[in-house]
PDB file of C-alpha atoms in Angstrom:
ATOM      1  CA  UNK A   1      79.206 -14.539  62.688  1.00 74.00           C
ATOM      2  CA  UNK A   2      80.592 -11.450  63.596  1.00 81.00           C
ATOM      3  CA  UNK A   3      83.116 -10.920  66.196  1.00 83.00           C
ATOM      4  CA  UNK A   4      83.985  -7.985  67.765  1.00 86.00           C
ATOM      5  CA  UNK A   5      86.379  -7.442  71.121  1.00 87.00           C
ATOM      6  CA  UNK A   6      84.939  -5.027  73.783  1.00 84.00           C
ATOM      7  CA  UNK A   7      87.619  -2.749  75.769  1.00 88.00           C
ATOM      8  CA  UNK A   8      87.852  -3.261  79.335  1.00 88.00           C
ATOM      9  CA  UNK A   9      86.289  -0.702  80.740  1.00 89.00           C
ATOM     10  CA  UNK A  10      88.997   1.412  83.401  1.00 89.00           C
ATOM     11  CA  UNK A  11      85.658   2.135  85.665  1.00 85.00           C
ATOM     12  CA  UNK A  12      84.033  -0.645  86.153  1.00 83.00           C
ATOM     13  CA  UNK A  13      83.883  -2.053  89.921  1.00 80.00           C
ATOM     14  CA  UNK A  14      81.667  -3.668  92.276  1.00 79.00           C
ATOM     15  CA  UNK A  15      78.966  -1.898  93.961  1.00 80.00           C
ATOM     16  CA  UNK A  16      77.377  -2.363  97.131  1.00 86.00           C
ATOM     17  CA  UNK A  17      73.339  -2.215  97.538  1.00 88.00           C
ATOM     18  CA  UNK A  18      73.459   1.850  98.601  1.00 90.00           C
ATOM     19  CA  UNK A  19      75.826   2.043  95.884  1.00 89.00           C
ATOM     20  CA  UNK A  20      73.951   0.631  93.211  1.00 87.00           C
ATOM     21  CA  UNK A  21      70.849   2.159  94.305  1.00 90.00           C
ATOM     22  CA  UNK A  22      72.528   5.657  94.325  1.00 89.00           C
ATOM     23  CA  UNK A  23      73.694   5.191  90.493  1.00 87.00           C
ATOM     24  CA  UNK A  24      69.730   4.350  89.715  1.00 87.00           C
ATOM     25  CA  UNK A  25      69.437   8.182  90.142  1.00 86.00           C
ATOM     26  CA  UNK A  26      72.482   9.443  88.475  1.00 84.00           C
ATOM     27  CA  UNK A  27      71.762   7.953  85.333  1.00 73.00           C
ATOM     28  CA  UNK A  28      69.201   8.859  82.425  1.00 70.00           C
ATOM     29  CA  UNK A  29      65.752   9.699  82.949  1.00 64.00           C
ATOM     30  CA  UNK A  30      64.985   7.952  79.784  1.00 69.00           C
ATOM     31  CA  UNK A  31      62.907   5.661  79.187  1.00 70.00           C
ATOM     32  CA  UNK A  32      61.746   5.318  82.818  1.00 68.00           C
ATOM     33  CA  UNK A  33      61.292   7.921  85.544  1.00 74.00           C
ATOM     34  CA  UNK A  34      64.267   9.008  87.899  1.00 77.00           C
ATOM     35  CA  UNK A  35      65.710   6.340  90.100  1.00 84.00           C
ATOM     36  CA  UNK A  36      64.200   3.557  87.232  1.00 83.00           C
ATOM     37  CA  UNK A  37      61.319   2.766  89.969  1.00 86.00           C
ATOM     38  CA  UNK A  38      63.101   3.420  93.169  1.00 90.00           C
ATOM     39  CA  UNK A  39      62.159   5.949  95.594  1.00 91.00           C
ATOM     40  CA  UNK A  40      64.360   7.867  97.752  1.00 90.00           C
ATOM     41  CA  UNK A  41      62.855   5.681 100.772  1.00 93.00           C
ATOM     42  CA  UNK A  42      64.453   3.024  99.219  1.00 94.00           C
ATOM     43  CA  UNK A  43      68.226   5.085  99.475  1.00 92.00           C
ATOM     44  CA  UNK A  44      67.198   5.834 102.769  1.00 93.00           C
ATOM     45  CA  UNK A  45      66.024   2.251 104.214  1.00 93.00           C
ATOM     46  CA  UNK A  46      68.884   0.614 101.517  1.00 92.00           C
ATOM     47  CA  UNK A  47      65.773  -1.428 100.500  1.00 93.00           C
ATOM     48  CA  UNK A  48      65.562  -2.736  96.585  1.00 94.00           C
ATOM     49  CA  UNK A  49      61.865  -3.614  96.383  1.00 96.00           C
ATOM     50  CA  UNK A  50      59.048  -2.110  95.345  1.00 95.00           C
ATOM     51  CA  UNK A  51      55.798  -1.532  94.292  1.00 96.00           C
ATOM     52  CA  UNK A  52      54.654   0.138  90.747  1.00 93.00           C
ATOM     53  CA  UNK A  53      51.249   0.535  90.078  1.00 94.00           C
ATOM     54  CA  UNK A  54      49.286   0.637  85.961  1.00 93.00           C
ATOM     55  CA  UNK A  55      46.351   0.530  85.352  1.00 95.00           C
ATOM     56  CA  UNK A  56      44.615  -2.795  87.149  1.00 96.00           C
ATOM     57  CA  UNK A  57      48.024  -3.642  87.555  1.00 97.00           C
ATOM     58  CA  UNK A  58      49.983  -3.756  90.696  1.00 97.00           C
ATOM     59  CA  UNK A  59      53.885  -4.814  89.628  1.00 97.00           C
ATOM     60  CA  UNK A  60      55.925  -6.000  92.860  1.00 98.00           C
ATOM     61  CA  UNK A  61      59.533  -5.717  92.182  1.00 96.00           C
ATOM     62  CA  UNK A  62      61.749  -8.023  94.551  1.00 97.00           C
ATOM     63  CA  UNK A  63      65.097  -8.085  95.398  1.00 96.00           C
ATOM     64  CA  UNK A  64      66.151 -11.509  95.487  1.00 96.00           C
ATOM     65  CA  UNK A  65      69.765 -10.903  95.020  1.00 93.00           C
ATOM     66  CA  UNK A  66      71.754 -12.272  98.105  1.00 91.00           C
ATOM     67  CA  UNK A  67      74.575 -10.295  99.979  1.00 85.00           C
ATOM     68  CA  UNK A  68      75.690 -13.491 101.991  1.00 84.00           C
ATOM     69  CA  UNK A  69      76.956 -14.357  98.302  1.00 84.00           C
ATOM     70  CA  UNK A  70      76.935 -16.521  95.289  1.00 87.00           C
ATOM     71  CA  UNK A  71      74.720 -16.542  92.462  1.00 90.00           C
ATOM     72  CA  UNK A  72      71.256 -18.205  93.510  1.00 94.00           C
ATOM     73  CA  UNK A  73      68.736 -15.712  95.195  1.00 95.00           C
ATOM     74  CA  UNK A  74      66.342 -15.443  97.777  1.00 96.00           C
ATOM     75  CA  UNK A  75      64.535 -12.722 100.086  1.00 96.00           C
ATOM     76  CA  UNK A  76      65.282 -11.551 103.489  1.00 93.00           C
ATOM     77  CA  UNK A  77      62.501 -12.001 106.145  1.00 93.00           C
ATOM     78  CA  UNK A  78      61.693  -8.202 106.224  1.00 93.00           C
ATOM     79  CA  UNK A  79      61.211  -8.034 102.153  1.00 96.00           C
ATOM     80  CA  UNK A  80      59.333 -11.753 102.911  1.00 97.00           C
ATOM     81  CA  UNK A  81      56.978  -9.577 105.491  1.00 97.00           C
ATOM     82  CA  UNK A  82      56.585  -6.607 103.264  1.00 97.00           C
ATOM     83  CA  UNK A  83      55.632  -8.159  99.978  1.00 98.00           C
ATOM     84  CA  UNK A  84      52.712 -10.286 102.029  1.00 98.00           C
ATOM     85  CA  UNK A  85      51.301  -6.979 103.412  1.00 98.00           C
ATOM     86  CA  UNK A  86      51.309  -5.370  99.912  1.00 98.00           C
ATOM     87  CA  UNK A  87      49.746  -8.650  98.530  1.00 98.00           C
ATOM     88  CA  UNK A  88      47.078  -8.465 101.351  1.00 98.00           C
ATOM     89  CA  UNK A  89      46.380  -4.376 100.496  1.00 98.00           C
ATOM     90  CA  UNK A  90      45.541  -5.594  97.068  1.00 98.00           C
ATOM     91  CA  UNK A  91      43.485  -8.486  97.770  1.00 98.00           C
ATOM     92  CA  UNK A  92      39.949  -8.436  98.764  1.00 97.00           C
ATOM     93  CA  UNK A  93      39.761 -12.425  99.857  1.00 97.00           C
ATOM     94  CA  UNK A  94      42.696 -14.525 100.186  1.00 97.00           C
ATOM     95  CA  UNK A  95      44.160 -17.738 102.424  1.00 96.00           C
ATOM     96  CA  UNK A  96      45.636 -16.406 105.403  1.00 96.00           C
ATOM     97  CA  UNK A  97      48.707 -17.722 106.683  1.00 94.00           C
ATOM     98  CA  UNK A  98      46.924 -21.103 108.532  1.00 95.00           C
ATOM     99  CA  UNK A  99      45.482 -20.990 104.891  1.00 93.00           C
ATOM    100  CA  UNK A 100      42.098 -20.118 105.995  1.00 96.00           C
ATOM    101  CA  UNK A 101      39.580 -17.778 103.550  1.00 96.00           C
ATOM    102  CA  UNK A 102      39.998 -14.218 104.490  1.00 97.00           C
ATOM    103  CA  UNK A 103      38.551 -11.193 103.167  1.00 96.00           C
ATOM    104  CA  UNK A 104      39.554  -6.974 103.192  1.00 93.00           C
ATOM    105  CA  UNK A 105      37.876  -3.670 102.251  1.00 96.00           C
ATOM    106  CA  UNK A 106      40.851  -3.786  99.580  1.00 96.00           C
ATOM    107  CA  UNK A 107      39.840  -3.218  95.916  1.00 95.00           C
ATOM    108  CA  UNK A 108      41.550  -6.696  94.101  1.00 97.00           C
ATOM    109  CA  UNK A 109      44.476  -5.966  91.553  1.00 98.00           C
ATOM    110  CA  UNK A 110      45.724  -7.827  89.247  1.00 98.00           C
ATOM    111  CA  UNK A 111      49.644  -8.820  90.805  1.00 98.00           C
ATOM    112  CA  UNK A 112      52.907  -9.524  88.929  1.00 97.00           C
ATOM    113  CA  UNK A 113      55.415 -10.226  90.833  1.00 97.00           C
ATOM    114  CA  UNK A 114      58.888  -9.533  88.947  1.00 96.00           C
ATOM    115  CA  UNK A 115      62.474 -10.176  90.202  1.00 96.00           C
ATOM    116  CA  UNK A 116      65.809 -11.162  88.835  1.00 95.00           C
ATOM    117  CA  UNK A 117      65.584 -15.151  90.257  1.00 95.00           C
ATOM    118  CA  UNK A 118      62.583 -17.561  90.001  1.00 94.00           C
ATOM    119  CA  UNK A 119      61.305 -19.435  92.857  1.00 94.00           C
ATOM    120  CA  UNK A 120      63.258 -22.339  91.338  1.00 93.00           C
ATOM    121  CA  UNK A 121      66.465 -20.332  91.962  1.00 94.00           C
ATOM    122  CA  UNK A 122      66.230 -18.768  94.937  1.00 95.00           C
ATOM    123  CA  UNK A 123      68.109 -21.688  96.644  1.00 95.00           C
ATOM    124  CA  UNK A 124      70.362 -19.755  98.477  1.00 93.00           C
ATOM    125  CA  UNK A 125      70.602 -19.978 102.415  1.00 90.00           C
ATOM    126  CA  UNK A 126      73.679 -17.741 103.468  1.00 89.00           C
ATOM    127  CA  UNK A 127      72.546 -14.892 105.670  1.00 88.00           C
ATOM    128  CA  UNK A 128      73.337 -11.682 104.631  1.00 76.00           C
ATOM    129  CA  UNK A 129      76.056  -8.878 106.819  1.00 74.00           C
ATOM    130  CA  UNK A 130      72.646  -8.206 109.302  1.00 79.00           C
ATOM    131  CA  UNK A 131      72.337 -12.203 109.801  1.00 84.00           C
ATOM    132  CA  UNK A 132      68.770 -12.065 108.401  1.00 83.00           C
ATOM    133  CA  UNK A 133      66.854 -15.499 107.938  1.00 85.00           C
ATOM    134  CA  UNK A 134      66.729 -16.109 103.638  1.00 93.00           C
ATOM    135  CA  UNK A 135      63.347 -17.065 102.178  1.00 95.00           C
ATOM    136  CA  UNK A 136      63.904 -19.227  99.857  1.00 96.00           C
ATOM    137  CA  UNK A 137      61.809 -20.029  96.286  1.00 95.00           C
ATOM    138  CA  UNK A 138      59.352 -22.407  97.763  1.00 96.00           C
ATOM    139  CA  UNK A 139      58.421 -20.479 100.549  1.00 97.00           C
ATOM    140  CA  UNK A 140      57.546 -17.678  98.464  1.00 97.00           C
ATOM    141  CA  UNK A 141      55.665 -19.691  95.801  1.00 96.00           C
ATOM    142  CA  UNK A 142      53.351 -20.966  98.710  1.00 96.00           C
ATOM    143  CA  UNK A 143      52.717 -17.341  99.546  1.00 97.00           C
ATOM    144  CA  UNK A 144      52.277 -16.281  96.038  1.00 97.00           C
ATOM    145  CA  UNK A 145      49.232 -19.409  96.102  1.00 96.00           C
ATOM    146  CA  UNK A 146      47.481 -17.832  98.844  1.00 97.00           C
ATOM    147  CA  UNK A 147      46.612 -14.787  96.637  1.00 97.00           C
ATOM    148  CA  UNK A 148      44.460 -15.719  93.490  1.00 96.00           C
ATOM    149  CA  UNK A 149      44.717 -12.406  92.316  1.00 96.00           C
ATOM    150  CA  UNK A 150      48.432 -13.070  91.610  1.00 97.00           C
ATOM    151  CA  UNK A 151      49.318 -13.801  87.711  1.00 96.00           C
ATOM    152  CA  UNK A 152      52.360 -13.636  87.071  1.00 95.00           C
ATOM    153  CA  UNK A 153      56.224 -14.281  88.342  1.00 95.00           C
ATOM    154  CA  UNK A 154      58.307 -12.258  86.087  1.00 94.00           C
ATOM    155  CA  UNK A 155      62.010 -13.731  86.499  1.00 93.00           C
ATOM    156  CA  UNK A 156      65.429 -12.967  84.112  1.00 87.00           C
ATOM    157  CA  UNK A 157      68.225 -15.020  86.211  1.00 79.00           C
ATOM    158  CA  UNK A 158      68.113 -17.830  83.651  1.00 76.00           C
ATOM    159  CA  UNK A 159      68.452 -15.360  80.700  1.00 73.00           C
ATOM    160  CA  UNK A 160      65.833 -18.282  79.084  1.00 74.00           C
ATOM    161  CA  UNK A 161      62.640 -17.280  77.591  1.00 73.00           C
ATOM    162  CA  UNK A 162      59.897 -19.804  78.572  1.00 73.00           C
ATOM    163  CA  UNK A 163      56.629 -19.551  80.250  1.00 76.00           C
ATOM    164  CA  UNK A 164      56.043 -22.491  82.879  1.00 78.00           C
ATOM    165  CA  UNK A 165      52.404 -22.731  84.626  1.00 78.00           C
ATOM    166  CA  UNK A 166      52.519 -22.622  88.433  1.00 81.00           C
ATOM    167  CA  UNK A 167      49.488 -24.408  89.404  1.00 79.00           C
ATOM    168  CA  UNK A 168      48.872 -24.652  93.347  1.00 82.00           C
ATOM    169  CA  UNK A 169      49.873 -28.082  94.269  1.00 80.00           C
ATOM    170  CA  UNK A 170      47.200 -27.882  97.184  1.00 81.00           C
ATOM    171  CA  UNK A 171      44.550 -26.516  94.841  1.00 79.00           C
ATOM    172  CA  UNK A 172      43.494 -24.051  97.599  1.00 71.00           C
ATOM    173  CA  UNK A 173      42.892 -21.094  94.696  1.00 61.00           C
TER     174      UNK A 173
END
C-alpha cells in the first residue's frame, strides 16, 4: 500500500449553486462540451438540471443536492414539475398523475435518469433559502413508474457500484 499526503490546497472554499455553476464554464472543454452539460439558462435561472439527448437516448440530469443542508438529497417542487413535463415530451403513452393510461403525439425515448443521490437517499426534508417543498426519493420513484419508457436511475452518492432492479410495486407498467 502506498501512501502519499496531499497538500492542502490555499484555494479551496465552498461554493454556492451560481457559483459552482459559473466554474462549469471556466474550466476545460475537454472531454465534454463547455459548461460540462449546462446551458447558460441554467446560470441565468441558477437551475442544475438538465436534459442531454444521444441517440434514442434522452439522459435527465437532476439536482438532488439540498441547500436547506446536510448530506441526503432530494428535489425541489419546480425541478419535481419540470422533470415530469420532460418525461411526458418523451413519452407517447404513460399513467397520468390519477395513474390513468394516457397517450401524446411524442416520439418514445429511451430515459435515464442520472443524479448524484438515489431515491433511497433522497431523505432529506429541510427547505431550501426560497422555502420550497423537497421531493423526496419515493415520490420520485412513483413518478419514474408512471413512464415505462424509463430504464435507468443513474446515482453516485453511495460511491458503491451495484445495480438493484426497481420493479413497480403496483405493477401498473
Amino acid at each position: 500500500t502506498v501512501v502519499a499526503e496531499v497538500p492542502r490546497d490555499q484555494d479551496r472554499r465552498p461554493l454556492e449553486k451560481a457559483g459552482w455553476l459559473r466554474e462549469q464554464f471556466s474550466t476545460t472543454d475537454s472531454p465534454g462540451p463547455p459548461g460540462h452539460g449546462f446551458s447558460l439558462e441554467n446560470r441565468r435561472e441558477n437551475t442544475a438540471y438538465y436534459v442531454l439527448e444521444s441517440g434514442p437516448i434522452s439522459f435527465i440530469v437532476l439536482d438532488s443536492v439540498n441547500e436547506g443542508g446536510f448530506s441526503a438529497g432530494s428535489i425541489d417542487q419546480t425541478q419535481f414539475e419540470w422533470l415530469e413535463q420532460q418525461l411526458v415530451e418523451r413519452s407517447s403513452s404513460y399513467l397520468d398523475a390519477e395513474d390513468r393510461p394516457a397517450t401524446s403525439d411524442a416520439e418514445d425515448r429511451l430515459i435515464v435518469i442520472v443524479s448524484h443521490h438515489a431515491p433511497s437517499t433522497m431523505n432529506n426534508p429541510f427547505p431550501g433559502a426560497d422555502g420550497e417543498e423537497r421531493i423526496r426519493g419515493a415520490r420520485l420513484k412513483e413518478l419514474l413508474h408512471r413512464f415505462p419508457n424509463v430504464i435507468l436511475h443513474v446515482a453516485g452518492h453511495s460511491a458503491e457500484n451495484s445495480i438493484t432492479a426497481q420493479p413497480d410495486p403496483d405493477n401498473r407498467t
